[in-house]
Amino acid sequence: MRANKESNSQPASQGRLRIGPAGWSYPDWSGFVYPPRRSKSFHEATFLAQFFDTIEINTSFYQPIRADHAAAWIELVAANPTFHFTAKLWQRFTHEPAATTEDERAARAGFDVLREAGKLGAVLLQFPFSFHKSPETSAHLSSLLKRFAEYPLVVELRHSSWQTQATLDLLREHNAGFCNIDQPIIGNSVTPTAQSTSPTGYVRFHGRRYDTWFSDNPKLPAHERYNYLYSLDELNLWVTRIQEVQKQTRDVYVVTNNHYQGKSVVNALQLLSILKGTKLKVPDDLRQHYPQLEQIASEMPAAPTLFPLGSPSGNKSKETTS
């Protein structure tokens, strides 16, 4: 596979910034992010790579990436030479007590294809809120960081017991990045940060659905946990943090996980426009639903823009991945 040649317009003192959504395969994105009618050759990753330099692979949290799928995805985004995937580590390692050698072999298969092609920006170890800091959990984290040390690792910790200098020191010792997150601050939740512990910086936006974040209501649709649209004021509070992470790293990945009805794409585009200081190409179908995108659109829409009454542009909007 060819090595990628990337141009970098960022100042030398700042990390290369890549912003994009978490995942691409959502039925509710039809008619919002993607055209409702698509050709047989259409693929979501190819479409998104026109607008973004990264996508976080979520399917790898639920099952390992197959090597042939990874190779196909690389080809699908080939038109954007600056594009990198990030990917979540299989939950069998982060949410379950013990993973086997065979599990590890399976988890590595897709990562290795992406890494060898120069397309693996980071592997995210996402731990649940229930993962509190203790000697046992610290040992488990350290073991995983050693086990997958050849990848650019980033760790997401959601419980505030991990907000210590010892945690940062542990990550630095293993050359692993710290994932700065925006989430509802309930009880002992991790609060907003701008930490960097490796050359790879990472920021994730989960939305602020205080009413559904810890809900165990079986009748609540899964997407409601992340169904949230950030306002510009809320995004601007993070701009300084992201810039601080840029100063301390080589590469920075900013991932929006609030994906219901394309809200993650809206907010990713807004962040990209703010941080780059420029207007952008935006998907035509998305701007039909979110009039605020007109402020950052660099081109006229392909068709007259109609903003339907009740369009999901307000903060009552809400969705789900983990």
PDB file of C-alpha atoms in Angstrom:
ATOM      1  CA  MET A   1       0.000   0.000   0.000  1.00  0.00           C
ATOM      2  CA  ARG A   2       1.269   3.517  -0.869  1.00  0.00           C
ATOM      3  CA  ALA A   3       2.516   5.790   1.866  1.00  0.00           C
ATOM      4  CA  ASN A   4       0.318   8.862   2.280  1.00  0.00           C
ATOM      5  CA  LYS A   5       1.667  12.324   1.598  1.00  0.00           C
ATOM      6  CA  GLU A   6      -0.070  14.839   3.813  1.00  0.00           C
ATOM      7  CA  SER A   7       0.043  18.589   3.730  1.00  0.00           C
ATOM      8  CA  ASN A   8      -0.244  20.305   7.092  1.00  0.00           C
ATOM      9  CA  SER A   9      -1.409  23.895   7.172  1.00  0.00           C
ATOM     10  CA  GLN A  10      -1.224  23.978  10.977  1.00  0.00           C
ATOM     11  CA  PRO A  11       1.551  26.066  12.567  1.00  0.00           C
ATOM     12  CA  ALA A  12       4.565  23.939  13.506  1.00  0.00           C
ATOM     13  CA  SER A  13       3.830  24.552  17.201  1.00  0.00           C
ATOM     14  CA  GLN A  14       0.350  23.042  16.982  1.00  0.00           C
ATOM     15  CA  GLY A  15      -0.831  19.484  16.579  1.00  0.00           C
ATOM     16  CA  ARG A  16      -2.507  18.425  13.369  1.00  0.00           C
ATOM     17  CA  LEU A  17      -6.257  18.820  13.956  1.00  0.00           C
ATOM     18  CA  ARG A  18      -8.768  16.252  12.715  1.00  0.00           C
ATOM     19  CA  ILE A  19     -12.455  16.559  13.560  1.00  0.00           C
ATOM     20  CA  GLY A  20     -15.252  14.138  12.692  1.00  0.00           C
ATOM     21  CA  PRO A  21     -18.191  12.077  13.951  1.00  0.00           C
ATOM     22  CA  ALA A  22     -18.285   8.788  15.815  1.00  0.00           C
ATOM     23  CA  GLY A  23     -19.509   6.173  13.357  1.00  0.00           C
ATOM     24  CA  TRP A  24     -21.201   6.439   9.982  1.00  0.00           C
ATOM     25  CA  SER A  25     -23.855   3.728   9.727  1.00  0.00           C
ATOM     26  CA  TYR A  26     -27.077   5.099  11.216  1.00  0.00           C
ATOM     27  CA  PRO A  27     -30.527   4.556   9.655  1.00  0.00           C
ATOM     28  CA  ASP A  28     -31.739   7.921  10.982  1.00  0.00           C
ATOM     29  CA  TRP A  29     -29.054   9.736   8.942  1.00  0.00           C
ATOM     30  CA  SER A  30     -30.929   8.995   5.709  1.00  0.00           C
ATOM     31  CA  GLY A  31     -32.401  12.281   4.508  1.00  0.00           C
ATOM     32  CA  PHE A  32     -30.452  14.169   7.185  1.00  0.00           C
ATOM     33  CA  VAL A  33     -26.757  13.556   6.514  1.00  0.00           C
ATOM     34  CA  TYR A  34     -27.065  11.299   3.478  1.00  0.00           C
ATOM     35  CA  PRO A  35     -29.325  11.719   0.438  1.00  0.00           C
ATOM     36  CA  PRO A  36     -32.534   9.684   0.795  1.00  0.00           C
ATOM     37  CA  ARG A  37     -31.917   8.256  -2.686  1.00  0.00           C
ATOM     38  CA  ARG A  38     -28.451   6.886  -3.296  1.00  0.00           C
ATOM     39  CA  SER A  39     -26.629   5.116  -6.096  1.00  0.00           C
ATOM     40  CA  LYS A  40     -25.451   1.524  -5.651  1.00  0.00           C
ATOM     41  CA  SER A  41     -21.867   2.779  -5.434  1.00  0.00           C
ATOM     42  CA  PHE A  42     -22.646   5.164  -2.553  1.00  0.00           C
ATOM     43  CA  HIS A  43     -20.844   4.533   0.723  1.00  0.00           C
ATOM     44  CA  GLU A  44     -21.223   6.557   3.899  1.00  0.00           C
ATOM     45  CA  ALA A  45     -17.495   6.697   4.711  1.00  0.00           C
ATOM     46  CA  THR A  46     -16.655   8.008   1.236  1.00  0.00           C
ATOM     47  CA  PHE A  47     -19.336  10.658   1.602  1.00  0.00           C
ATOM     48  CA  LEU A  48     -18.124  11.812   5.028  1.00  0.00           C
ATOM     49  CA  ALA A  49     -14.472  11.895   3.933  1.00  0.00           C
ATOM     50  CA  GLN A  50     -15.433  14.818   1.659  1.00  0.00           C
ATOM     51  CA  PHE A  51     -16.092  16.899   4.775  1.00  0.00           C
ATOM     52  CA  PHE A  52     -13.910  15.419   7.529  1.00  0.00           C
ATOM     53  CA  ASP A  53     -10.375  14.103   8.077  1.00  0.00           C
ATOM     54  CA  THR A  54     -11.413  11.476  10.644  1.00  0.00           C
ATOM     55  CA  ILE A  55     -14.196   9.137  11.708  1.00  0.00           C
ATOM     56  CA  GLU A  56     -14.159   7.097  14.904  1.00  0.00           C
ATOM     57  CA  ILE A  57     -14.961   3.428  14.211  1.00  0.00           C
ATOM     58  CA  ASN A  58     -17.555   2.317  16.768  1.00  0.00           C
ATOM     59  CA  THR A  59     -18.249  -1.210  15.537  1.00  0.00           C
ATOM     60  CA  SER A  60     -14.866  -2.322  16.902  1.00  0.00           C
ATOM     61  CA  PHE A  61     -16.253  -1.802  20.429  1.00  0.00           C
ATOM     62  CA  TYR A  62     -18.813  -4.551  19.846  1.00  0.00           C
ATOM     63  CA  GLN A  63     -16.724  -6.939  17.752  1.00  0.00           C
ATOM     64  CA  PRO A  64     -13.241  -6.867  16.190  1.00  0.00           C
ATOM     65  CA  ILE A  65     -12.688  -5.264  12.799  1.00  0.00           C
ATOM     66  CA  ARG A  66     -12.134  -7.846  10.087  1.00  0.00           C
ATOM     67  CA  ALA A  67      -8.947  -7.310   8.094  1.00  0.00           C
ATOM     68  CA  ASP A  68     -10.804  -7.303   4.774  1.00  0.00           C
ATOM     69  CA  HIS A  69     -13.265  -4.700   6.062  1.00  0.00           C
ATOM     70  CA  ALA A  70     -10.398  -2.467   7.198  1.00  0.00           C
ATOM     71  CA  ALA A  71      -8.758  -2.731   3.767  1.00  0.00           C
ATOM     72  CA  ALA A  72     -12.040  -1.845   2.057  1.00  0.00           C
ATOM     73  CA  TRP A  73     -12.567   1.195   4.297  1.00  0.00           C
ATOM     74  CA  ILE A  74      -9.093   2.481   3.464  1.00  0.00           C
ATOM     75  CA  GLU A  75      -9.976   2.426  -0.228  1.00  0.00           C
ATOM     76  CA  LEU A  76     -13.319   4.114   0.433  1.00  0.00           C
ATOM     77  CA  VAL A  77     -11.646   7.205   1.919  1.00  0.00           C
ATOM     78  CA  ALA A  78      -8.638   7.234  -0.442  1.00  0.00           C
ATOM     79  CA  ALA A  79      -9.757  10.467  -2.138  1.00  0.00           C
ATOM     80  CA  ASN A  80      -8.858  12.305   1.084  1.00  0.00           C
ATOM     81  CA  PRO A  81      -5.116  11.707   1.646  1.00  0.00           C
ATOM     82  CA  THR A  82      -5.168  13.417   5.078  1.00  0.00           C
ATOM     83  CA  PHE A  83      -7.852  11.074   6.447  1.00  0.00           C
ATOM     84  CA  HIS A  84      -7.195   8.887   9.526  1.00  0.00           C
ATOM     85  CA  PHE A  85      -9.542   6.479  11.258  1.00  0.00           C
ATOM     86  CA  THR A  86      -9.640   6.113  15.006  1.00  0.00           C
ATOM     87  CA  ALA A  87     -11.130   2.953  16.517  1.00  0.00           C
ATOM     88  CA  LYS A  88     -12.445   1.768  19.858  1.00  0.00           C
ATOM     89  CA  LEU A  89     -10.945  -1.299  21.488  1.00  0.00           C
ATOM     90  CA  TRP A  90     -13.300  -4.272  21.825  1.00  0.00           C
ATOM     91  CA  GLN A  91     -15.344  -4.021  25.031  1.00  0.00           C
ATOM     92  CA  ARG A  92     -14.226  -7.529  25.977  1.00  0.00           C
ATOM     93  CA  PHE A  93     -10.982  -5.881  27.137  1.00  0.00           C
ATOM     94  CA  THR A  94     -12.443  -2.825  28.875  1.00  0.00           C
ATOM     95  CA  HIS A  95     -15.851  -3.939  30.184  1.00  0.00           C
ATOM     96  CA  GLU A  96     -15.392  -7.667  30.869  1.00  0.00           C
ATOM     97  CA  PRO A  97     -13.053  -9.391  33.320  1.00  0.00           C
ATOM     98  CA  ALA A  98     -10.703 -11.293  31.034  1.00  0.00           C
ATOM     99  CA  ALA A  99      -9.963 -11.570  27.331  1.00  0.00           C
ATOM    100  CA  THR A 100      -8.150 -14.501  25.751  1.00  0.00           C
ATOM    101  CA  THR A 101      -5.139 -14.646  23.495  1.00  0.00           C
ATOM    102  CA  GLU A 102      -7.507 -15.466  20.636  1.00  0.00           C
ATOM    103  CA  ASP A 103      -9.552 -12.350  21.450  1.00  0.00           C
ATOM    104  CA  GLU A 104      -6.387 -10.284  21.282  1.00  0.00           C
ATOM    105  CA  ARG A 105      -5.438 -11.786  17.927  1.00  0.00           C
ATOM    106  CA  ALA A 106      -8.900 -10.957  16.560  1.00  0.00           C
ATOM    107  CA  ALA A 107      -8.784  -7.390  17.888  1.00  0.00           C
ATOM    108  CA  ARG A 108      -5.405  -6.775  16.263  1.00  0.00           C
ATOM    109  CA  ALA A 109      -6.378  -7.991  12.783  1.00  0.00           C
ATOM    110  CA  GLY A 110      -8.172  -4.854  11.600  1.00  0.00           C
ATOM    111  CA  PHE A 111      -5.997  -2.455  13.600  1.00  0.00           C
ATOM    112  CA  ASP A 112      -2.889  -3.828  11.914  1.00  0.00           C
ATOM    113  CA  VAL A 113      -4.272  -3.259   8.416  1.00  0.00           C
ATOM    114  CA  LEU A 114      -5.132   0.354   9.268  1.00  0.00           C
ATOM    115  CA  ARG A 115      -1.776   0.952  10.963  1.00  0.00           C
ATOM    116  CA  GLU A 116       0.285  -0.507   8.123  1.00  0.00           C
ATOM    117  CA  ALA A 117      -1.536   1.798   5.692  1.00  0.00           C
ATOM    118  CA  GLY A 118      -0.795   4.843   7.862  1.00  0.00           C
ATOM    119  CA  LYS A 119      -4.515   5.293   8.534  1.00  0.00           C
ATOM    120  CA  LEU A 120      -4.804   4.437  12.238  1.00  0.00           C
ATOM    121  CA  GLY A 121      -4.808   7.669  14.214  1.00  0.00           C
ATOM    122  CA  ALA A 122      -5.650   6.191  17.607  1.00  0.00           C
ATOM    123  CA  VAL A 123      -7.065   3.186  19.417  1.00  0.00           C
ATOM    124  CA  LEU A 124      -9.473   4.317  22.127  1.00  0.00           C
ATOM    125  CA  LEU A 125      -9.761   2.330  25.360  1.00  0.00           C
ATOM    126  CA  GLN A 126     -13.155   3.467  26.631  1.00  0.00           C
ATOM    127  CA  PHE A 127     -13.985   2.459  30.199  1.00  0.00           C
ATOM    128  CA  PRO A 128     -17.435   2.706  31.798  1.00  0.00           C
ATOM    129  CA  PHE A 129     -18.408   5.030  34.653  1.00  0.00           C
ATOM    130  CA  SER A 130     -18.382   1.965  36.943  1.00  0.00           C
ATOM    131  CA  PHE A 131     -14.609   1.595  36.384  1.00  0.00           C
ATOM    132  CA  HIS A 132     -13.344   3.394  39.517  1.00  0.00           C
ATOM    133  CA  LYS A 133      -9.700   3.933  40.380  1.00  0.00           C
ATOM    134  CA  SER A 134      -8.257   1.266  42.691  1.00  0.00           C
ATOM    135  CA  PRO A 135      -5.053  -0.784  42.839  1.00  0.00           C
ATOM    136  CA  GLU A 136      -6.820  -3.570  40.898  1.00  0.00           C
ATOM    137  CA  THR A 137      -8.253  -1.360  38.147  1.00  0.00           C
ATOM    138  CA  SER A 138      -4.989   0.563  37.826  1.00  0.00           C
ATOM    139  CA  ALA A 139      -3.184  -2.748  37.341  1.00  0.00           C
ATOM    140  CA  HIS A 140      -5.740  -3.815  34.720  1.00  0.00           C
ATOM    141  CA  LEU A 141      -5.327  -0.530  32.837  1.00  0.00           C
ATOM    142  CA  SER A 142      -1.553  -0.805  32.985  1.00  0.00           C
ATOM    143  CA  SER A 143      -1.744  -4.374  31.672  1.00  0.00           C
ATOM    144  CA  LEU A 144      -3.839  -3.313  28.668  1.00  0.00           C
ATOM    145  CA  LEU A 145      -1.504  -0.421  27.880  1.00  0.00           C
ATOM    146  CA  LYS A 146       1.412  -2.874  27.782  1.00  0.00           C
ATOM    147  CA  ARG A 147      -0.580  -5.440  25.794  1.00  0.00           C
ATOM    148  CA  PHE A 148      -1.419  -3.010  22.963  1.00  0.00           C
ATOM    149  CA  ALA A 149       1.620  -0.738  23.295  1.00  0.00           C
ATOM    150  CA  GLU A 150       2.484  -0.763  19.579  1.00  0.00           C
ATOM    151  CA  TYR A 151      -0.676   1.238  18.750  1.00  0.00           C
ATOM    152  CA  PRO A 152      -1.278   4.957  19.400  1.00  0.00           C
ATOM    153  CA  LEU A 153      -3.448   4.451  22.494  1.00  0.00           C
ATOM    154  CA  VAL A 154      -5.891   6.883  24.101  1.00  0.00           C
ATOM    155  CA  VAL A 155      -7.775   6.191  27.344  1.00  0.00           C
ATOM    156  CA  GLU A 156     -11.268   7.453  28.210  1.00  0.00           C
ATOM    157  CA  LEU A 157     -12.083   7.344  31.918  1.00  0.00           C
ATOM    158  CA  ARG A 158     -15.484   8.600  33.072  1.00  0.00           C
ATOM    159  CA  HIS A 159     -15.300   8.401  36.879  1.00  0.00           C
ATOM    160  CA  SER A 160     -13.719  11.324  38.740  1.00  0.00           C
ATOM    161  CA  SER A 161     -11.586   9.035  40.908  1.00  0.00           C
ATOM    162  CA  TRP A 162      -9.219   8.933  37.908  1.00  0.00           C
ATOM    163  CA  GLN A 163      -8.734  12.726  37.827  1.00  0.00           C
ATOM    164  CA  THR A 164      -5.387  12.548  39.624  1.00  0.00           C
ATOM    165  CA  GLN A 165      -1.764  13.243  38.852  1.00  0.00           C
ATOM    166  CA  ALA A 166      -1.068   9.528  39.323  1.00  0.00           C
ATOM    167  CA  THR A 167      -3.391   8.721  36.404  1.00  0.00           C
ATOM    168  CA  LEU A 168      -1.645  11.219  34.148  1.00  0.00           C
ATOM    169  CA  ASP A 169       1.726   9.835  35.199  1.00  0.00           C
ATOM    170  CA  LEU A 170       0.587   6.277  34.434  1.00  0.00           C
ATOM    171  CA  LEU A 171      -0.558   7.260  30.946  1.00  0.00           C
ATOM    172  CA  ARG A 172       2.666   9.157  30.249  1.00  0.00           C
ATOM    173  CA  GLU A 173       4.691   6.176  31.426  1.00  0.00           C
ATOM    174  CA  HIS A 174       2.998   4.061  28.745  1.00  0.00           C
ATOM    175  CA  ASN A 175       2.941   6.820  26.085  1.00  0.00           C
ATOM    176  CA  ALA A 176      -0.879   6.709  26.056  1.00  0.00           C
ATOM    177  CA  GLY A 177      -3.103   9.716  25.463  1.00  0.00           C
ATOM    178  CA  PHE A 178      -5.769  11.100  27.808  1.00  0.00           C
ATOM    179  CA  CYS A 179      -9.271  11.458  26.349  1.00  0.00           C
ATOM    180  CA  ASN A 180     -10.868  14.782  27.336  1.00  0.00           C
ATOM    181  CA  ILE A 181     -14.652  14.385  27.379  1.00  0.00           C
ATOM    182  CA  ASP A 182     -17.780  16.490  27.472  1.00  0.00           C
ATOM    183  CA  GLN A 183     -20.568  14.588  29.225  1.00  0.00           C
ATOM    184  CA  PRO A 184     -23.338  15.332  31.726  1.00  0.00           C
ATOM    185  CA  ILE A 185     -21.659  16.145  35.055  1.00  0.00           C
ATOM    186  CA  ILE A 186     -23.628  13.984  37.473  1.00  0.00           C
ATOM    187  CA  GLY A 187     -22.205  12.871  40.810  1.00  0.00           C
ATOM    188  CA  ASN A 188     -18.642  11.612  40.391  1.00  0.00           C
ATOM    189  CA  SER A 189     -18.399  12.230  36.652  1.00  0.00           C
ATOM    190  CA  VAL A 190     -15.143  13.381  35.090  1.00  0.00           C
ATOM    191  CA  THR A 191     -15.242  17.139  34.562  1.00  0.00           C
ATOM    192  CA  PRO A 192     -13.997  18.954  31.418  1.00  0.00           C
ATOM    193  CA  THR A 193     -10.222  18.949  30.941  1.00  0.00           C
ATOM    194  CA  ALA A 194      -7.515  19.864  28.442  1.00  0.00           C
ATOM    195  CA  GLN A 195      -4.971  17.171  29.287  1.00  0.00           C
ATOM    196  CA  SER A 196      -2.284  15.672  27.073  1.00  0.00           C
ATOM    197  CA  THR A 197      -0.115  12.719  28.060  1.00  0.00           C
ATOM    198  CA  SER A 198       1.247  11.560  24.695  1.00  0.00           C
ATOM    199  CA  PRO A 199       1.776  12.939  21.177  1.00  0.00           C
ATOM    200  CA  THR A 200      -1.875  12.007  20.440  1.00  0.00           C
ATOM    201  CA  GLY A 201      -4.512  14.392  21.765  1.00  0.00           C
ATOM    202  CA  TYR A 202      -8.168  13.358  21.933  1.00  0.00           C
ATOM    203  CA  VAL A 203     -11.479  15.083  22.707  1.00  0.00           C
ATOM    204  CA  ARG A 204     -14.941  13.426  22.675  1.00  0.00           C
ATOM    205  CA  PHE A 205     -18.366  15.066  22.856  1.00  0.00           C
ATOM    206  CA  HIS A 206     -21.160  12.896  24.276  1.00  0.00           C
ATOM    207  CA  GLY A 207     -23.886  15.532  24.625  1.00  0.00           C
ATOM    208  CA  ARG A 208     -25.477  16.797  27.838  1.00  0.00           C
ATOM    209  CA  ARG A 209     -28.607  14.723  28.307  1.00  0.00           C
ATOM    210  CA  TYR A 210     -28.802  14.873  32.069  1.00  0.00           C
ATOM    211  CA  ASP A 211     -32.257  13.264  31.994  1.00  0.00           C
ATOM    212  CA  THR A 212     -31.167  10.116  30.149  1.00  0.00           C
ATOM    213  CA  TRP A 213     -27.424   9.700  30.818  1.00  0.00           C
ATOM    214  CA  PHE A 214     -27.822   7.176  33.623  1.00  0.00           C
ATOM    215  CA  SER A 215     -31.384   6.115  32.825  1.00  0.00           C
ATOM    216  CA  ASP A 216     -32.266   2.432  33.152  1.00  0.00           C
ATOM    217  CA  ASN A 217     -35.757   2.877  31.687  1.00  0.00           C
ATOM    218  CA  PRO A 218     -36.226  -0.111  29.313  1.00  0.00           C
ATOM    219  CA  LYS A 219     -38.817   1.854  27.321  1.00  0.00           C
ATOM    220  CA  LEU A 220     -36.398   4.675  26.536  1.00  0.00           C
ATOM    221  CA  PRO A 221     -35.023   4.437  22.971  1.00  0.00           C
ATOM    222  CA  ALA A 222     -31.281   3.804  23.003  1.00  0.00           C
ATOM    223  CA  HIS A 223     -30.568   6.892  20.912  1.00  0.00           C
ATOM    224  CA  GLU A 224     -32.000   9.263  23.533  1.00  0.00           C
ATOM    225  CA  ARG A 225     -28.867   9.101  25.677  1.00  0.00           C
ATOM    226  CA  TYR A 226     -26.848  10.916  23.020  1.00  0.00           C
ATOM    227  CA  ASN A 227     -29.591  12.899  21.289  1.00  0.00           C
ATOM    228  CA  TYR A 228     -28.285  16.398  21.916  1.00  0.00           C
ATOM    229  CA  LEU A 229     -27.267  19.366  19.778  1.00  0.00           C
ATOM    230  CA  TYR A 230     -24.600  21.630  21.238  1.00  0.00           C
ATOM    231  CA  SER A 231     -25.141  25.361  20.953  1.00  0.00           C
ATOM    232  CA  LEU A 232     -22.376  27.613  19.633  1.00  0.00           C
ATOM    233  CA  ASP A 233     -21.874  28.989  23.141  1.00  0.00           C
ATOM    234  CA  GLU A 234     -21.321  25.454  24.450  1.00  0.00           C
ATOM    235  CA  LEU A 235     -18.884  24.622  21.653  1.00  0.00           C
ATOM    236  CA  ASN A 236     -16.942  27.833  22.154  1.00  0.00           C
ATOM    237  CA  LEU A 237     -16.213  26.855  25.753  1.00  0.00           C
ATOM    238  CA  TRP A 238     -14.286  23.896  24.313  1.00  0.00           C
ATOM    239  CA  VAL A 239     -12.361  25.806  21.649  1.00  0.00           C
ATOM    240  CA  THR A 240      -9.749  27.052  24.129  1.00  0.00           C
ATOM    241  CA  ARG A 241      -9.358  23.539  25.572  1.00  0.00           C
ATOM    242  CA  ILE A 242      -8.861  22.008  22.127  1.00  0.00           C
ATOM    243  CA  GLN A 243      -6.287  24.672  21.269  1.00  0.00           C
ATOM    244  CA  GLU A 244      -4.475  23.916  24.523  1.00  0.00           C
ATOM    245  CA  VAL A 245      -4.347  20.218  23.616  1.00  0.00           C
ATOM    246  CA  GLN A 246      -3.021  21.193  20.173  1.00  0.00           C
ATOM    247  CA  LYS A 247      -0.095  23.042  21.752  1.00  0.00           C
ATOM    248  CA  GLN A 248       1.002  19.899  23.594  1.00  0.00           C
ATOM    249  CA  THR A 249       0.547  17.216  20.928  1.00  0.00           C
ATOM    250  CA  ARG A 250       1.422  16.142  17.407  1.00  0.00           C
ATOM    251  CA  ASP A 251      -2.057  14.997  16.357  1.00  0.00           C
ATOM    252  CA  VAL A 252      -5.428  15.955  17.829  1.00  0.00           C
ATOM    253  CA  TYR A 253      -8.657  14.048  17.189  1.00  0.00           C
ATOM    254  CA  VAL A 254     -11.969  15.692  18.083  1.00  0.00           C
ATOM    255  CA  VAL A 255     -14.896  13.268  17.878  1.00  0.00           C
ATOM    256  CA  THR A 256     -18.596  14.096  18.200  1.00  0.00           C
ATOM    257  CA  ASN A 257     -20.668  11.209  19.541  1.00  0.00           C
ATOM    258  CA  ASN A 258     -24.072  12.956  19.715  1.00  0.00           C
ATOM    259  CA  HIS A 259     -25.139  11.408  16.443  1.00  0.00           C
ATOM    260  CA  TYR A 260     -28.958  11.137  16.363  1.00  0.00           C
ATOM    261  CA  GLN A 261     -30.323  12.702  13.144  1.00  0.00           C
ATOM    262  CA  GLY A 262     -26.857  13.951  12.228  1.00  0.00           C
ATOM    263  CA  LYS A 263     -26.335  16.266  15.191  1.00  0.00           C
ATOM    264  CA  SER A 264     -22.754  15.040  15.570  1.00  0.00           C
ATOM    265  CA  VAL A 265     -22.081  16.068  11.973  1.00  0.00           C
ATOM    266  CA  VAL A 266     -23.584  19.516  12.565  1.00  0.00           C
ATOM    267  CA  ASN A 267     -21.435  20.120  15.644  1.00  0.00           C
ATOM    268  CA  ALA A 268     -18.293  18.667  14.023  1.00  0.00           C
ATOM    269  CA  LEU A 269     -18.703  21.064  11.088  1.00  0.00           C
ATOM    270  CA  GLN A 270     -19.241  23.994  13.448  1.00  0.00           C
ATOM    271  CA  LEU A 271     -16.130  23.136  15.472  1.00  0.00           C
ATOM    272  CA  LEU A 272     -14.107  22.723  12.293  1.00  0.00           C
ATOM    273  CA  SER A 273     -15.247  26.128  11.023  1.00  0.00           C
ATOM    274  CA  ILE A 274     -14.466  27.848  14.349  1.00  0.00           C
ATOM    275  CA  LEU A 275     -11.052  26.243  14.799  1.00  0.00           C
ATOM    276  CA  LYS A 276      -9.988  26.641  11.167  1.00  0.00           C
ATOM    277  CA  GLY A 277     -11.467  30.138  10.922  1.00  0.00           C
ATOM    278  CA  THR A 278     -13.107  29.449   7.579  1.00  0.00           C
ATOM    279  CA  LYS A 279     -16.366  28.529   5.903  1.00  0.00           C
ATOM    280  CA  LEU A 280     -16.831  24.934   4.759  1.00  0.00           C
ATOM    281  CA  LYS A 281     -18.603  22.690   2.334  1.00  0.00           C
ATOM    282  CA  VAL A 282     -21.650  21.249   4.120  1.00  0.00           C
ATOM    283  CA  PRO A 283     -24.004  18.402   3.098  1.00  0.00           C
ATOM    284  CA  ASP A 284     -27.061  19.754   1.287  1.00  0.00           C
ATOM    285  CA  ASP A 285     -29.551  17.504   3.062  1.00  0.00           C
ATOM    286  CA  LEU A 286     -28.185  18.446   6.486  1.00  0.00           C
ATOM    287  CA  ARG A 287     -28.535  22.179   5.889  1.00  0.00           C
ATOM    288  CA  GLN A 288     -32.205  21.611   5.043  1.00  0.00           C
ATOM    289  CA  HIS A 289     -32.766  20.538   8.658  1.00  0.00           C
ATOM    290  CA  TYR A 290     -30.267  22.742  10.506  1.00  0.00           C
ATOM    291  CA  PRO A 291     -30.456  26.383   9.376  1.00  0.00           C
ATOM    292  CA  GLN A 292     -27.483  27.340  11.572  1.00  0.00           C
ATOM    293  CA  LEU A 293     -25.225  25.658   9.013  1.00  0.00           C
ATOM    294  CA  GLU A 294     -25.930  28.483   6.568  1.00  0.00           C
ATOM    295  CA  GLN A 295     -23.595  30.666   8.652  1.00  0.00           C
ATOM    296  CA  ILE A 296     -20.595  28.444   7.890  1.00  0.00           C
ATOM    297  CA  ALA A 297     -21.470  27.144   4.396  1.00  0.00           C
ATOM    298  CA  SER A 298     -18.964  28.122   1.714  1.00  0.00           C
ATOM    299  CA  GLU A 299     -21.253  27.234  -1.209  1.00  0.00           C
ATOM    300  CA  MET A 300     -24.817  27.880  -2.212  1.00  0.00           C
ATOM    301  CA  PRO A 301     -27.116  24.860  -1.740  1.00  0.00           C
ATOM    302  CA  ALA A 302     -27.747  22.657  -4.765  1.00  0.00           C
ATOM    303  CA  ALA A 303     -31.480  23.204  -4.279  1.00  0.00           C
ATOM    304  CA  PRO A 304     -33.462  25.966  -2.527  1.00  0.00           C
ATOM    305  CA  THR A 305     -33.102  25.568   1.218  1.00  0.00           C
ATOM    306  CA  LEU A 306     -36.354  24.987   3.085  1.00  0.00           C
ATOM    307  CA  PHE A 307     -36.329  24.883   6.844  1.00  0.00           C
ATOM    308  CA  PRO A 308     -39.313  22.808   7.971  1.00  0.00           C
ATOM    309  CA  LEU A 309     -41.242  23.815  11.037  1.00  0.00           C
ATOM    310  CA  GLY A 310     -40.204  21.695  13.999  1.00  0.00           C
ATOM    311  CA  SER A 311     -36.795  21.059  12.476  1.00  0.00           C
ATOM    312  CA  PRO A 312     -34.536  19.373  15.080  1.00  0.00           C
ATOM    313  CA  SER A 313     -32.223  22.350  15.450  1.00  0.00           C
ATOM    314  CA  GLY A 314     -32.731  23.077  19.126  1.00  0.00           C
ATOM    315  CA  ASN A 315     -31.162  21.653  22.254  1.00  0.00           C
ATOM    316  CA  LYS A 316     -34.087  19.392  22.984  1.00  0.00           C
ATOM    317  CA  SER A 317     -32.403  17.169  20.475  1.00  0.00           C
ATOM    318  CA  LYS A 318     -30.682  14.080  21.855  1.00  0.00           C
ATOM    319  CA  GLU A 319     -28.619   9.704  20.729  1.00  0.00           C
ATOM    320  CA  THR A 320     -26.433   6.485  21.138  1.00  0.00           C
ATOM    321  CA  THR A 321     -23.217   4.778  20.821  1.00  0.00           C
ATOM    322  CA  SER A 322     -21.289   3.985  23.917  1.00  0.00           C
TER     323      SER A 322
END
